[in-house]
Short mmCIF file of C-alpha atoms in Angstrom, two decimals:
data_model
loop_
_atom_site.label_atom_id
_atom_site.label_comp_id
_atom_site.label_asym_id
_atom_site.label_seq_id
_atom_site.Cartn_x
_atom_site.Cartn_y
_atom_site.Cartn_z
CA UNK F 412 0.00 0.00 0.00
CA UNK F 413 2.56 2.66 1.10
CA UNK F 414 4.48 1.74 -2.61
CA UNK F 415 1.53 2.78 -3.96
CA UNK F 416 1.09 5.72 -2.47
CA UNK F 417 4.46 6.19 -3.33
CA UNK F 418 3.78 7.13 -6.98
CA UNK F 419 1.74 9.61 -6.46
CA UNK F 420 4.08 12.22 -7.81
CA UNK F 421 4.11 9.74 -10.92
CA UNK F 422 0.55 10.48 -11.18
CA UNK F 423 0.89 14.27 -11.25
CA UNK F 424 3.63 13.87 -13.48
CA UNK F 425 1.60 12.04 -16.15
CA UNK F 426 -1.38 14.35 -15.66
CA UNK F 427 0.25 17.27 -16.42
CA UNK F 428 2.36 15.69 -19.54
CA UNK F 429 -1.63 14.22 -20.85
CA UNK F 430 -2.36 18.19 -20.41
CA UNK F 431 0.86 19.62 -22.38
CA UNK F 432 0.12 17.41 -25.42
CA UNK F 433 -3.42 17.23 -25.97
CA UNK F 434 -6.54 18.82 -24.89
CA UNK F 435 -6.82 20.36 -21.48
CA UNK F 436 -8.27 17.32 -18.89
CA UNK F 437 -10.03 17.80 -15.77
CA UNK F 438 -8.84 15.62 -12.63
CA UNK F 439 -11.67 12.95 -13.10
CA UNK F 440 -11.65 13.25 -16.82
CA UNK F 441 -7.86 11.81 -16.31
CA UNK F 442 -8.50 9.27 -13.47
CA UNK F 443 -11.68 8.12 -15.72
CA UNK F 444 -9.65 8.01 -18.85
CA UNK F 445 -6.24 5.62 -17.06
CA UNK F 446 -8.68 3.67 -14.77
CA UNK F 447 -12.24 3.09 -15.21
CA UNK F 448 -12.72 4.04 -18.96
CA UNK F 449 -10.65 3.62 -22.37
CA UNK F 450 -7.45 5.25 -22.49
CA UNK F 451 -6.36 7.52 -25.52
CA UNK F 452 -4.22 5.47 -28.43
CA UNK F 453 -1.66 7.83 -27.08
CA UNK F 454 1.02 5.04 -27.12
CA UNK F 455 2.25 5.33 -23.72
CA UNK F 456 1.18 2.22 -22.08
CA UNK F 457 4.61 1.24 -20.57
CA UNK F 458 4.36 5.12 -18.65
CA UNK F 459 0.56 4.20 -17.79
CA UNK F 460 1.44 0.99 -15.80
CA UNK F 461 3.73 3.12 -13.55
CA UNK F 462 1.23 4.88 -12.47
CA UNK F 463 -0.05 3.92 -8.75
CA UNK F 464 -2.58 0.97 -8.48
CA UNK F 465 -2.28 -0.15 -11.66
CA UNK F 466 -0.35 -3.34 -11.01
CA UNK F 467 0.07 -4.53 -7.49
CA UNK F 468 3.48 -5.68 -6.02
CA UNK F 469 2.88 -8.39 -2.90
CA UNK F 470 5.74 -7.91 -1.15
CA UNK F 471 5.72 -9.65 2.40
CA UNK F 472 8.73 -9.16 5.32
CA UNK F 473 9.28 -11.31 7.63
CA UNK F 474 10.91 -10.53 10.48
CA UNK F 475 12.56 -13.45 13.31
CA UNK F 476 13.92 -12.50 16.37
CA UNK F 477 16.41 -14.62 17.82
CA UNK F 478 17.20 -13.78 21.45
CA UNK F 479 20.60 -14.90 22.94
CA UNK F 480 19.70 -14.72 26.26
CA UNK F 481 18.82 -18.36 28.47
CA UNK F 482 15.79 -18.59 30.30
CA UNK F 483 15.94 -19.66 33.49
CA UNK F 484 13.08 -21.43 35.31
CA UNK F 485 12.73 -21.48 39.14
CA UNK F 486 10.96 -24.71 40.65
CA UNK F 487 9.90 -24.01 44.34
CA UNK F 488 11.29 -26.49 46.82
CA UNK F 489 8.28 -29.33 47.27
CA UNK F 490 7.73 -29.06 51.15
CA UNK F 491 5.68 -32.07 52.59
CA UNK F 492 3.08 -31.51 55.52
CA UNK F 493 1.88 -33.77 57.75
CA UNK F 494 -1.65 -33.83 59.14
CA UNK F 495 -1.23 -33.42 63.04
CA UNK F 496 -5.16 -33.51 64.00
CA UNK F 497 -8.35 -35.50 62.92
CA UNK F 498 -8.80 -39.05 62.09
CA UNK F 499 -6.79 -41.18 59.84
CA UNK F 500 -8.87 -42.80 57.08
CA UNK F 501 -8.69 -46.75 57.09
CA UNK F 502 -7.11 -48.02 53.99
CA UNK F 503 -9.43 -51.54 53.99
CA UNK F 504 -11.54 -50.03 51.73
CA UNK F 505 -11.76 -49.58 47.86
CA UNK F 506 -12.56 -46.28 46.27
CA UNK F 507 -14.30 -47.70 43.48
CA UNK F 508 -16.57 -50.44 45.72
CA UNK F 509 -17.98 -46.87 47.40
CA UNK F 510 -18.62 -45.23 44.13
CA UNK F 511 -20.31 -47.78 42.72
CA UNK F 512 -24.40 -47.31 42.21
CA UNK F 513 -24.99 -51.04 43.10
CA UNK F 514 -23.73 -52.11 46.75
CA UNK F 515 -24.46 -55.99 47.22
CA UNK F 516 -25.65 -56.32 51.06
CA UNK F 517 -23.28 -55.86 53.72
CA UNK F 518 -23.00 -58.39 57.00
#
């Protein structure tokens, strides 16, 4: 877009060469006679494709960057705690017999 925008003093250019050699054009007389309507057998088709968004150049940058510094990740120290109070769970059980929807009898 900004290349485009770019030949803008192309455009100017060309207008006021179109004026110089032929008939005096308005603005939109030019702009209709190079873009939306038929041009003049003026020979000068090589000077009209310069002229901004006529052809488009895709152009795409890329840009990596690369840093050269290490990251360092801190792990906090695991710290274990014990449970000082309350009443130890018995370990004769099964955690899947008590989540189970159907519970055969129990003596």
């Amino acid at each position: 877009m900004l290349s485009q925008l770019a030949k803008l003093p192309k455009l100017y250019q060309h207008f006021t060469i179109h004026n110089e050699i032929g008939p005096p054009l308005s603005l939109m007389e030019f702009l209709s006679m190079h873009y939306w309507g038929q041009d003049l057998p003026d020979n000068d088709e090589q000077e009209d494709m310069k002229l901004p968004f006529k052809k488009y150049d895709l152009t795409a940058f890329s840009f990596v960057f690369v840093s050269n510094h290490k990251l360092h990740f801190y792990k906090p120290p695991q710290v274990a705690f014990i449970k000082a109070f309350g009443l130890a769970k018995p370990d004769n059980y099964s955690q899947s017999y008590i989540s189970a929807l159907f519970r055969p009898p129990q003596v």
